[in-house]
Amino acid sequence: MDFSVAAAGVGLPASTPCIPIAERYWTKIVKSPSSTTNNIATAHAHLIWCTGLFFGAEGRSIRLSDCMRAGTHAELAAKMGFGTAPAVIMLGRTLHRFRHGEDKKTFGKWTHFWAAVDVRAAEVQAELDKEDAKRFVRPSRYKCSAPGCPVQASKGSMLRACAGKCEDAYKLRYCTKECQVADGKTHKRMCKPGLEAPQSEAPLPSRSPMNPSFTVGRFEMSPDWSLPTQSKNPTFKTARNGEYSVEIGGINVHTSPSQLSAQGVLSADK
């Protein structure tokens, strides 16, 4: 059996025929006597995408049955050593708000799943804290200076700096030419040599992997926005070489036959 057909369903909206097809083939991998532990763990991770939590759920509330199916797949994937799979981590961020409190008994029982999420969250938090330390020294270097624009950059070089004669320490930065033009009249009064840098700048808020920001291209949007559980306008792209990519809420879900083959999924059941 050629399991490459299953790759066609990864990242597609559930309203298309491909998600049920993918789910059927991933399930065959789980149940096949010839499947290795890595095969089964990978299949469980990909089956999370097929539960309806992320794709095809427009206009409806999250179903408890979808959460339980996804959590079970994530628990099994993590238990078999595949806890760093993107689907597992994204599910952790989605279900994190249900983990404690009155829902603890229902959602807190997946010990391997949450352990994997906690480890990854600690790693990401360390990276964010390191970046935030730099951002704290010079906040304006990492945020678009146009009034009302929420775009922030993880690196200062990602934003375009004013090319005028203002002092480097006082240069404003923008995410697009449009934002720079919109702020042009205000900045023009300061865009002169010899002006001192502002005495203080409002620090950027700290970030958390459990309360992630949208990622838009190279930039981040307001860091206190939560990751959505579904998208009203998913953008699906299929490349000629068999790669699949879908952008949902600024998050790219991507897979290719070569990646799946490297994980031991694209094997033939003879």
C-alpha positions as semicolon CSV with decimal commas, in nm:
position;residue;x (nm);y (nm);z (nm)
1;M;0,000;0,000;0,000
2;D;0,144;0,341;-0,097
3;F;0,091;0,570;0,199
4;S;0,201;0,880;0,005
5;V;-0,168;0,953;-0,061
6;A;-0,199;1,042;0,307
7;A;0,033;1,338;0,260
8;A;-0,225;1,502;0,036
9;G;-0,454;1,555;0,333
10;V;-0,211;1,721;0,569
11;G;-0,300;2,085;0,609
12;L;-0,610;2,082;0,389
13;P;-0,947;2,211;0,504
14;A;-1,165;1,929;0,633
15;S;-1,436;2,025;0,386
16;T;-1,225;1,876;0,105
17;P;-1,222;1,500;0,034
18;C;-0,850;1,481;0,115
19;I;-0,878;1,500;0,495
20;P;-1,095;1,186;0,523
21;I;-0,864;1,008;0,278
22;A;-0,559;1,110;0,479
23;E;-0,724;1,005;0,804
24;R;-0,804;0,665;0,658
25;Y;-0,445;0,604;0,550
26;W;-0,288;0,737;0,870
27;T;-0,521;0,504;1,062
28;K;-0,405;0,212;0,845
29;I;-0,048;0,296;0,941
30;V;-0,143;0,286;1,310
31;K;-0,315;-0,052;1,275
32;S;-0,070;-0,217;1,034
33;P;0,132;-0,501;1,196
34;S;0,432;-0,403;0,983
35;S;0,440;-0,041;1,106
36;T;0,736;0,058;1,320
37;T;0,702;0,262;1,638
38;N;0,821;0,566;1,444
39;N;0,558;0,502;1,175
40;I;0,282;0,482;1,433
41;A;0,400;0,786;1,630
42;T;0,420;0,993;1,312
43;A;0,073;0,879;1,207
44;H;-0,076;0,975;1,544
45;A;0,081;1,321;1,516
46;H;-0,066;1,374;1,169
47;L;-0,405;1,242;1,275
48;I;-0,432;1,546;1,503
49;W;-0,481;1,760;1,190
50;C;-0,773;1,537;1,090
51;T;-0,980;1,588;1,404
52;G;-1,151;1,910;1,294
53;L;-0,989;2,131;1,558
54;F;-0,778;2,327;1,313
55;F;-0,938;2,298;0,969
56;G;-1,296;2,303;0,851
57;A;-1,438;2,426;1,183
58;E;-1,546;2,769;1,060
59;G;-1,853;2,912;1,226
60;R;-1,889;2,652;1,501
61;S;-1,766;2,599;1,853
62;I;-1,492;2,351;1,936
63;R;-1,640;2,006;1,990
64;L;-1,534;1,812;2,299
65;S;-1,514;1,494;2,091
66;D;-1,258;1,659;1,860
67;C;-1,053;1,770;2,161
68;M;-1,055;1,421;2,308
69;R;-0,954;1,256;1,981
70;A;-0,677;1,507;1,923
71;G;-0,552;1,478;2,280
72;T;-0,544;1,099;2,260
73;H;-0,342;1,110;1,937
74;A;-0,104;1,366;2,092
75;E;-0,059;1,155;2,405
76;L;0,026;0,845;2,202
77;A;0,261;1,039;1,972
78;A;0,443;1,191;2,269
79;K;0,460;0,858;2,452
80;M;0,630;0,707;2,146
81;G;0,888;0,986;2,130
82;F;0,722;1,217;1,880
83;G;0,626;1,492;2,125
84;T;0,803;1,764;1,928
85;A;0,580;1,721;1,623
86;P;0,428;2,055;1,511
87;A;0,074;1,922;1,549
88;V;0,141;1,814;1,908
89;I;0,285;2,151;2,007
90;M;0,012;2,350;1,832
91;L;-0,254;2,139;2,001
92;G;-0,089;2,212;2,334
93;R;-0,121;2,585;2,275
94;T;-0,482;2,541;2,165
95;L;-0,592;2,331;2,464
96;H;-0,372;2,502;2,723
97;R;-0,659;2,715;2,855
98;F;-0,857;2,398;2,936
99;R;-0,570;2,226;3,113
100;H;-0,636;2,363;3,461
101;G;-0,937;2,458;3,669
102;E;-1,268;2,281;3,631
103;D;-1,153;2,104;3,314
104;K;-0,836;1,962;3,470
105;K;-0,976;1,611;3,510
106;T;-1,071;1,596;3,142
107;F;-0,778;1,769;2,976
108;G;-0,499;1,724;3,230
109;K;-0,480;1,345;3,210
110;W;-0,247;1,330;2,908
111;T;0,081;1,324;3,102
112;H;0,319;1,251;2,812
113;F;0,150;1,510;2,591
114;W;0,169;1,790;2,847
115;A;0,524;1,696;2,946
116;A;0,632;1,736;2,582
117;V;0,446;2,068;2,556
118;D;0,604;2,195;2,879
119;V;0,955;2,105;2,765
120;R;0,907;2,283;2,433
121;A;0,742;2,581;2,602
122;A;1,043;2,616;2,834
123;E;1,280;2,608;2,535
124;V;1,079;2,870;2,346
125;Q;1,043;3,086;2,658
126;A;1,421;3,089;2,701
127;E;1,459;3,202;2,340
128;L;1,192;3,471;2,385
129;D;1,351;3,598;2,707
130;K;1,685;3,628;2,530
131;E;1,525;3,826;2,248
132;D;1,322;4,038;2,489
133;A;1,639;4,138;2,675
134;K;1,764;4,300;2,354
135;R;1,424;4,448;2,273
136;F;1,403;4,606;2,620
137;V;1,717;4,815;2,560
138;R;1,580;4,971;2,241
139;P;1,208;4,895;2,191
140;S;1,164;5,128;1,892
141;R;1,410;4,921;1,690
142;Y;1,171;4,625;1,695
143;K;0,832;4,791;1,648
144;C;0,683;4,973;1,352
145;S;0,668;5,343;1,441
146;A;0,353;5,419;1,242
147;P;0,066;5,514;1,477
148;G;-0,167;5,222;1,536
149;C;0,045;4,964;1,353
150;P;0,084;4,650;1,570
151;V;0,367;4,493;1,367
152;Q;0,678;4,394;1,559
153;A;0,994;4,223;1,437
154;S;1,197;3,955;1,609
155;K;1,510;4,124;1,473
156;G;1,567;4,496;1,433
157;S;1,712;4,452;1,085
158;M;1,375;4,327;0,960
159;L;1,222;4,675;0,976
160;R;1,320;4,951;0,735
161;A;1,497;5,239;0,906
162;C;1,447;5,600;0,807
163;A;1,710;5,696;0,548
164;G;1,710;6,061;0,656
165;K;1,969;6,258;0,851
166;C;1,832;6,185;1,195
167;E;2,067;6,032;1,451
168;D;2,092;5,654;1,436
169;A;1,982;5,622;1,798
170;Y;1,668;5,819;1,712
171;K;1,585;5,658;1,378
172;L;1,233;5,529;1,348
173;R;1,160;5,200;1,175
174;Y;0,866;5,084;0,969
175;C;0,732;4,753;0,843
176;T;0,625;4,887;0,501
177;K;0,665;5,190;0,279
178;E;0,300;5,274;0,340
179;C;0,356;5,299;0,715
180;Q;0,661;5,517;0,661
181;V;0,464;5,754;0,438
182;A;0,177;5,764;0,688
183;D;0,414;5,877;0,963
184;G;0,617;6,103;0,735
185;K;0,478;6,440;0,847
186;T;0,529;6,361;1,214
187;H;0,881;6,226;1,176
188;K;0,991;6,502;0,940
189;R;1,016;6,746;1,231
190;M;1,263;6,516;1,407
191;C;1,456;6,396;1,103
192;K;1,751;6,630;1,155
193;P;2,111;6,574;1,267
194;G;2,201;6,657;1,626
195;L;1,871;6,570;1,786
196;E;1,906;6,366;2,102
197;A;1,750;6,026;2,141
198;P;1,436;6,013;2,354
199;Q;1,503;5,975;2,725
200;S;1,274;5,678;2,762
201;E;1,068;5,442;2,552
202;A;0,775;5,226;2,649
203;P;0,904;4,870;2,686
204;L;0,757;4,602;2,465
205;P;0,539;4,351;2,649
206;S;0,695;4,015;2,731
207;R;0,590;3,717;2,522
208;S;0,490;3,364;2,609
209;P;0,481;3,048;2,394
210;M;0,143;2,965;2,552
211;N;0,003;3,299;2,435
212;P;0,169;3,321;2,093
213;S;0,159;3,611;1,853
214;F;0,050;3,588;1,493
215;T;0,337;3,549;1,251
216;V;0,294;3,747;0,933
217;G;0,581;3,694;0,693
218;R;0,890;3,811;0,877
219;F;0,693;4,002;1,137
220;E;0,483;3,944;1,445
221;M;0,151;4,105;1,524
222;S;0,030;4,220;1,865
223;P;0,189;3,980;2,118
224;D;-0,121;3,959;2,336
225;W;-0,336;3,805;2,062
226;S;-0,412;3,436;2,099
227;L;-0,363;3,174;1,832
228;P;-0,697;3,092;1,667
229;T;-0,819;2,734;1,657
230;Q;-0,941;2,769;1,301
231;S;-0,925;3,004;1,006
232;K;-1,207;3,159;0,810
233;N;-0,985;3,207;0,507
234;P;-0,726;2,928;0,482
235;T;-0,485;2,963;0,191
236;F;-0,380;2,632;0,039
237;K;-0,095;2,597;-0,206
238;T;0,026;2,288;-0,390
239;A;0,367;2,284;-0,552
240;R;0,454;2,072;-0,857
241;N;0,702;1,865;-0,658
242;G;0,427;1,736;-0,432
243;E;0,474;1,979;-0,143
244;Y;0,169;2,101;0,044
245;S;0,136;2,421;0,245
246;V;-0,154;2,592;0,415
247;E;-0,150;2,925;0,600
248;I;-0,393;2,953;0,888
249;G;-0,393;3,259;1,109
250;G;-0,043;3,331;0,985
251;I;0,079;2,982;1,076
252;N;0,221;2,778;0,791
253;V;0,154;2,404;0,799
254;H;0,382;2,242;0,545
255;T;0,468;1,890;0,442
256;S;0,631;1,714;0,152
257;P;0,686;1,353;0,043
258;S;1,057;1,384;0,119
259;Q;0,990;1,498;0,477
260;L;0,744;1,217;0,537
261;S;0,983;0,965;0,384
262;A;1,257;1,083;0,621
263;Q;1,019;1,020;0,910
264;G;0,955;0,666;0,788
265;V;0,595;0,727;0,686
266;L;0,614;0,686;0,311
267;S;0,685;0,317;0,320
268;A;0,507;0,042;0,134
269;D;0,307;-0,220;0,315
270;K;0,388;-0,528;0,117
